[in-house]
JSON list of C-alpha atoms in Angstrom, two decimals:
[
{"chain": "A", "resi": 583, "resn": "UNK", "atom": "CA", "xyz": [-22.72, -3.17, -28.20]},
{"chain": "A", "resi": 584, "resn": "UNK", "atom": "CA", "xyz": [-20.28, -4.03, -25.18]},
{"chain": "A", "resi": 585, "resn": "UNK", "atom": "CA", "xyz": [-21.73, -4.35, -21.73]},
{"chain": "A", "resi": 586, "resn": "UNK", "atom": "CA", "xyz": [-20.70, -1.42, -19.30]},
{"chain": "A", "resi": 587, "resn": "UNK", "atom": "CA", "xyz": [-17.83, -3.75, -17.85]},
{"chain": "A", "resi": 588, "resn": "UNK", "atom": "CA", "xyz": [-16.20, -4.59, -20.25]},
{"chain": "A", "resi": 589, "resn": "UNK", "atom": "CA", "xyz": [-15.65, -1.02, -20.74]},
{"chain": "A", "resi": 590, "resn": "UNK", "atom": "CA", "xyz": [-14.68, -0.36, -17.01]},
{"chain": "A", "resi": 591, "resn": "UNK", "atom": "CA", "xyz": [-12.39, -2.84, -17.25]},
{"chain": "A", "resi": 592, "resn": "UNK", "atom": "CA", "xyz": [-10.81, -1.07, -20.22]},
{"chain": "A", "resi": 593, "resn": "UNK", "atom": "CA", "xyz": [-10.80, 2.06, -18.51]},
{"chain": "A", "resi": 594, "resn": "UNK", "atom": "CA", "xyz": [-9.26, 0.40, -15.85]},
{"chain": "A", "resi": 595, "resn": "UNK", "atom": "CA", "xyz": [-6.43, -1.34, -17.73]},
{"chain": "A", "resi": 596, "resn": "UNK", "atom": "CA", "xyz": [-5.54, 2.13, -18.94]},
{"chain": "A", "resi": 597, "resn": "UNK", "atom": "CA", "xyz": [-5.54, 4.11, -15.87]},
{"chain": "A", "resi": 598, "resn": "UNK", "atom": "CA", "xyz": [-3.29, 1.41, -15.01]},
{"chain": "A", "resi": 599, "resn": "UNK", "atom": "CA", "xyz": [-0.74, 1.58, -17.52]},
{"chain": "A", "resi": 600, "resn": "UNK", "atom": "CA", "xyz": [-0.85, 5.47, -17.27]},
{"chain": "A", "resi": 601, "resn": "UNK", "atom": "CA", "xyz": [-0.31, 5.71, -13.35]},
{"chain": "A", "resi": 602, "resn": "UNK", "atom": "CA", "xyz": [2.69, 2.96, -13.24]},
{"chain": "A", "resi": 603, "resn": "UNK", "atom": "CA", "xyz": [4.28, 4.61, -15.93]},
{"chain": "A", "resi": 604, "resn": "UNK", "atom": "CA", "xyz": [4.42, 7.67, -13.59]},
{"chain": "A", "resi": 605, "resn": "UNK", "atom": "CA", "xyz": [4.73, 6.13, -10.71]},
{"chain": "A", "resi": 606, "resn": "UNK", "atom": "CA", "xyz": [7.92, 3.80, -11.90]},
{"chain": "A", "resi": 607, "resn": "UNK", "atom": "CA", "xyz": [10.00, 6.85, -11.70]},
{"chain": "A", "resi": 608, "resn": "UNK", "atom": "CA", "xyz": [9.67, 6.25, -7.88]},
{"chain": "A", "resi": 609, "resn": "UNK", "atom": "CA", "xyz": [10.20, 2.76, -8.42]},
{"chain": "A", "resi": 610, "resn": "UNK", "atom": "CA", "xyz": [6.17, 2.60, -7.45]},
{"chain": "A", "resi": 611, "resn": "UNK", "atom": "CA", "xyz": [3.22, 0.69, -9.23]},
{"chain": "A", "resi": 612, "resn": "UNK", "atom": "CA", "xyz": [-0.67, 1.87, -8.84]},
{"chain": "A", "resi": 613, "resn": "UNK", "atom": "CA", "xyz": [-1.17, -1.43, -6.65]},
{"chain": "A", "resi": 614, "resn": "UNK", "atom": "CA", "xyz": [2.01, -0.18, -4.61]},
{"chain": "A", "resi": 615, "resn": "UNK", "atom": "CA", "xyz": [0.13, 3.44, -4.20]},
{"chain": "A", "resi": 616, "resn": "UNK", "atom": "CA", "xyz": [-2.99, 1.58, -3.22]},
{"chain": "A", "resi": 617, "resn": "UNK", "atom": "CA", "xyz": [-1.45, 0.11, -0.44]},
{"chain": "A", "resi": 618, "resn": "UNK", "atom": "CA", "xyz": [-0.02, 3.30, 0.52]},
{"chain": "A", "resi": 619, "resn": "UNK", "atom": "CA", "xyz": [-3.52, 4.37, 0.32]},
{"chain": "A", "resi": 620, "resn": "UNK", "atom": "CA", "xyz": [-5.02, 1.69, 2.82]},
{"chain": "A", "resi": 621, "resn": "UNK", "atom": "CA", "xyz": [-1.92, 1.90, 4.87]},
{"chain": "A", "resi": 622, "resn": "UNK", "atom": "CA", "xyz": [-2.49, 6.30, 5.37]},
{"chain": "A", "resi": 623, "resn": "UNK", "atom": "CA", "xyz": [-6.42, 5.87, 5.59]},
{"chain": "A", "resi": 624, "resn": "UNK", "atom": "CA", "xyz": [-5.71, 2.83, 8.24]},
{"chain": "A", "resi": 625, "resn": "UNK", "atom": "CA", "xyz": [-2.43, 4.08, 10.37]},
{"chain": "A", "resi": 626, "resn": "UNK", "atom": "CA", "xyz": [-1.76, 3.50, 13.23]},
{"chain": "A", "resi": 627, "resn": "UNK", "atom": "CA", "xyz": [-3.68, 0.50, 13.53]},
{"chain": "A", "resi": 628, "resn": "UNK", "atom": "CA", "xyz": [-2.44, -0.92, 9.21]},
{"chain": "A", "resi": 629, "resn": "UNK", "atom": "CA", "xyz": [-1.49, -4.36, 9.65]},
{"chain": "A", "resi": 630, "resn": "UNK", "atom": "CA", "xyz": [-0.52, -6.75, 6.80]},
{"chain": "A", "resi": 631, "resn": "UNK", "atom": "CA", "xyz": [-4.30, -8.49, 7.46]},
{"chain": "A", "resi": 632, "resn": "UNK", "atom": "CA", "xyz": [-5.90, -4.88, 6.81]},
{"chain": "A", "resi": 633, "resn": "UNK", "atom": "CA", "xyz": [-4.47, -4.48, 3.94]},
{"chain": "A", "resi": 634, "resn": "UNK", "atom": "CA", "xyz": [-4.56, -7.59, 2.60]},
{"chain": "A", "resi": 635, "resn": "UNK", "atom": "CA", "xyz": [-8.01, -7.57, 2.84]},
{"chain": "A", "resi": 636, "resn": "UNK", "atom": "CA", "xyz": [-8.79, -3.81, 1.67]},
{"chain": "A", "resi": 637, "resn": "UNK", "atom": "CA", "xyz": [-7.57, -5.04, -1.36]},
{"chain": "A", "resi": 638, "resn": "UNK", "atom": "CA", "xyz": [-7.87, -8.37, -2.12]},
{"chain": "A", "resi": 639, "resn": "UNK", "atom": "CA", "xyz": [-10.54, -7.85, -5.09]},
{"chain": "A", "resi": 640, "resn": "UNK", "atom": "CA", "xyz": [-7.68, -5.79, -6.63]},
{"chain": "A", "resi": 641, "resn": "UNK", "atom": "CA", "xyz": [-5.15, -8.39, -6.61]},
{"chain": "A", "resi": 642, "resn": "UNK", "atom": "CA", "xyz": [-3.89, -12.00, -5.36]},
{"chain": "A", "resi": 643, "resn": "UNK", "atom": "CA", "xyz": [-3.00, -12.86, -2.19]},
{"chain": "A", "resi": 644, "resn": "UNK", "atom": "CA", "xyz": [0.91, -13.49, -3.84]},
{"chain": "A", "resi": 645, "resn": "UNK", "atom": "CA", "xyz": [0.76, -9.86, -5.77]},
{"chain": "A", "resi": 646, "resn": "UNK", "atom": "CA", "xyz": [-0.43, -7.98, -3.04]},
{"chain": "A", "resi": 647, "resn": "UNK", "atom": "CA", "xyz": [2.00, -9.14, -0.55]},
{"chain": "A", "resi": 648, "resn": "UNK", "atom": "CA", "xyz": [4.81, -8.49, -2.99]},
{"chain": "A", "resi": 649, "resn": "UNK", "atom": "CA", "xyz": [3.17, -4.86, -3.15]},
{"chain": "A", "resi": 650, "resn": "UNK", "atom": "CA", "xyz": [3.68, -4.42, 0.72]},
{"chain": "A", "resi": 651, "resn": "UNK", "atom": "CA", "xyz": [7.26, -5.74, 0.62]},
{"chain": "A", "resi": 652, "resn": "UNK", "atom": "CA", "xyz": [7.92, -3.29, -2.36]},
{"chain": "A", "resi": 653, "resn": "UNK", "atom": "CA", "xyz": [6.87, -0.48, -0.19]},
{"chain": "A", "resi": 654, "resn": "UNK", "atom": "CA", "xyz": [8.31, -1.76, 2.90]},
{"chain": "A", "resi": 655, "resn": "UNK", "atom": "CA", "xyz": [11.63, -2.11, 1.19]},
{"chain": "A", "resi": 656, "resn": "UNK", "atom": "CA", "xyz": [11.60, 0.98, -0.98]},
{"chain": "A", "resi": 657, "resn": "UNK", "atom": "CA", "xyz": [11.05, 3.13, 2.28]},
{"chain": "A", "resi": 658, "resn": "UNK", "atom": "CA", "xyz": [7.77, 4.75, 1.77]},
{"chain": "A", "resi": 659, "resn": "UNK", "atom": "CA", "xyz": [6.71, 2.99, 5.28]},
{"chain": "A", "resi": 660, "resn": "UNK", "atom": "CA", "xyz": [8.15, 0.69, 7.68]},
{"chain": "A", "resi": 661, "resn": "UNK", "atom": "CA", "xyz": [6.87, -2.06, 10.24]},
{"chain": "A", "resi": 662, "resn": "UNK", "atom": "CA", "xyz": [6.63, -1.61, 13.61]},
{"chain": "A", "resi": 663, "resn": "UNK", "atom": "CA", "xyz": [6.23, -4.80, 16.20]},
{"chain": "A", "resi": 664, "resn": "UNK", "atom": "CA", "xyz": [3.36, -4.47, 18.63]},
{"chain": "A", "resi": 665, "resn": "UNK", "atom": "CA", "xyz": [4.02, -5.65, 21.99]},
{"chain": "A", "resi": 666, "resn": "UNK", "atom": "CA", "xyz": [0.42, -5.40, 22.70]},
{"chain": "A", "resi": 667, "resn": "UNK", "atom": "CA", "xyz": [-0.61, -8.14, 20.10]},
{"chain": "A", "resi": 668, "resn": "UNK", "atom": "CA", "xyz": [-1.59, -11.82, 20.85]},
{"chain": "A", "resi": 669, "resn": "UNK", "atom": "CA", "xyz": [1.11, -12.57, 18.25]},
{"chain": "A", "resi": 670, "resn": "UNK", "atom": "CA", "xyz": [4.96, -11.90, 18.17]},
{"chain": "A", "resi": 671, "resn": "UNK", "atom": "CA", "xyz": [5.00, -12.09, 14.74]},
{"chain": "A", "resi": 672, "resn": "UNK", "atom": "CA", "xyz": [1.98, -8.79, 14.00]},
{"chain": "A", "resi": 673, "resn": "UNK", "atom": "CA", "xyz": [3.39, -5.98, 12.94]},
{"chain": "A", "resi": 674, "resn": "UNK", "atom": "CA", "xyz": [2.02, -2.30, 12.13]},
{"chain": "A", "resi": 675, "resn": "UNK", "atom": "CA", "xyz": [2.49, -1.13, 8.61]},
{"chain": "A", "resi": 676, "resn": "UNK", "atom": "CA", "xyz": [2.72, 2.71, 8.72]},
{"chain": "A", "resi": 677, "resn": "UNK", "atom": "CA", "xyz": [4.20, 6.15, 7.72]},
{"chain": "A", "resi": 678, "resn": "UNK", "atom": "CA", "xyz": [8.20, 5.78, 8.04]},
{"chain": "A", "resi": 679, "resn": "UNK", "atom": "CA", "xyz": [9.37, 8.60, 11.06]},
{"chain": "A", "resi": 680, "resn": "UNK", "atom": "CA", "xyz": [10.08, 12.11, 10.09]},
{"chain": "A", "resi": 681, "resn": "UNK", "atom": "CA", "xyz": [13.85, 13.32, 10.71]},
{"chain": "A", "resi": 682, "resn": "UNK", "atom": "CA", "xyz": [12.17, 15.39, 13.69]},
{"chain": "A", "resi": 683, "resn": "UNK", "atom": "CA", "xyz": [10.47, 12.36, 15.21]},
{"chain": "A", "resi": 684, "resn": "UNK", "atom": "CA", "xyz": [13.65, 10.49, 15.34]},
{"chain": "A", "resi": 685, "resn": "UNK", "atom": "CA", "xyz": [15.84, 12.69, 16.93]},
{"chain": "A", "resi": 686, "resn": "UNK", "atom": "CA", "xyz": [13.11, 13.40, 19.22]},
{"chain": "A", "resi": 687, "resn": "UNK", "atom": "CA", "xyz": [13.40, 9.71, 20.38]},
{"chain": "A", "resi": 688, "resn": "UNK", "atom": "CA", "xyz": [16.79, 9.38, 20.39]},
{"chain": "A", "resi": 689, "resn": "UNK", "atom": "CA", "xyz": [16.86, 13.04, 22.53]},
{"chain": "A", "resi": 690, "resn": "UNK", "atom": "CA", "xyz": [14.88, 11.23, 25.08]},
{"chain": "A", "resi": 691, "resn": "UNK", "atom": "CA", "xyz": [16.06, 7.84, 25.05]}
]
């Protein structure tokens, strides 16, 4: 008999195959939507650090930071530099603008 984990790894192999075959229509992957995840449960405060960590027993340090560039470039959030920050260089990860928001800014600009 296998042990319970080797099962749940199994499982989770599969769940992975099924979800980034459905996701790859949005050019997505289930590590991708994770981030996503981290970033909605996190905003405004996501940083790169955040999420790194939130998921780091899901992936490497090299895979997971590919995953944030994948959504950073594919549009499903952008980056937004904090003045605020000790560093120049932080950035918050969050939900790209609406339309609305956008032309609100530029309204008022």
């Amino acid at each position: 008999m296998k042990p319970i984990g080797h099962w749940r790894h199994r499982a989770d192999k599969a769940l992975t195959r099924a979800m980034n075959g459905v996701l790859s229509e949005y050019g997505l992957t289930r590590l991708d939507w994770q981030v996503l995840n981290v970033i909605r449960d996190t905003a405004p405060e996501a940083t790169d650090s955040a999420v790194l960590s939130a998921l780091a027993a899901r992936a490497d340090l090299l895979t997971l930071t590919a995953s944030v560039d994948a959504v950073l470039t594919g549009g499903w959030t952008t980056r937004t530099a904090r003045t605020d920050w000790p560093s120049p260089t932080t950035a918050a990860i969050g939900r790209p603008p609406s339309p609305s928001a956008s032309r609100r800014s530029a309204t008022c600009a």
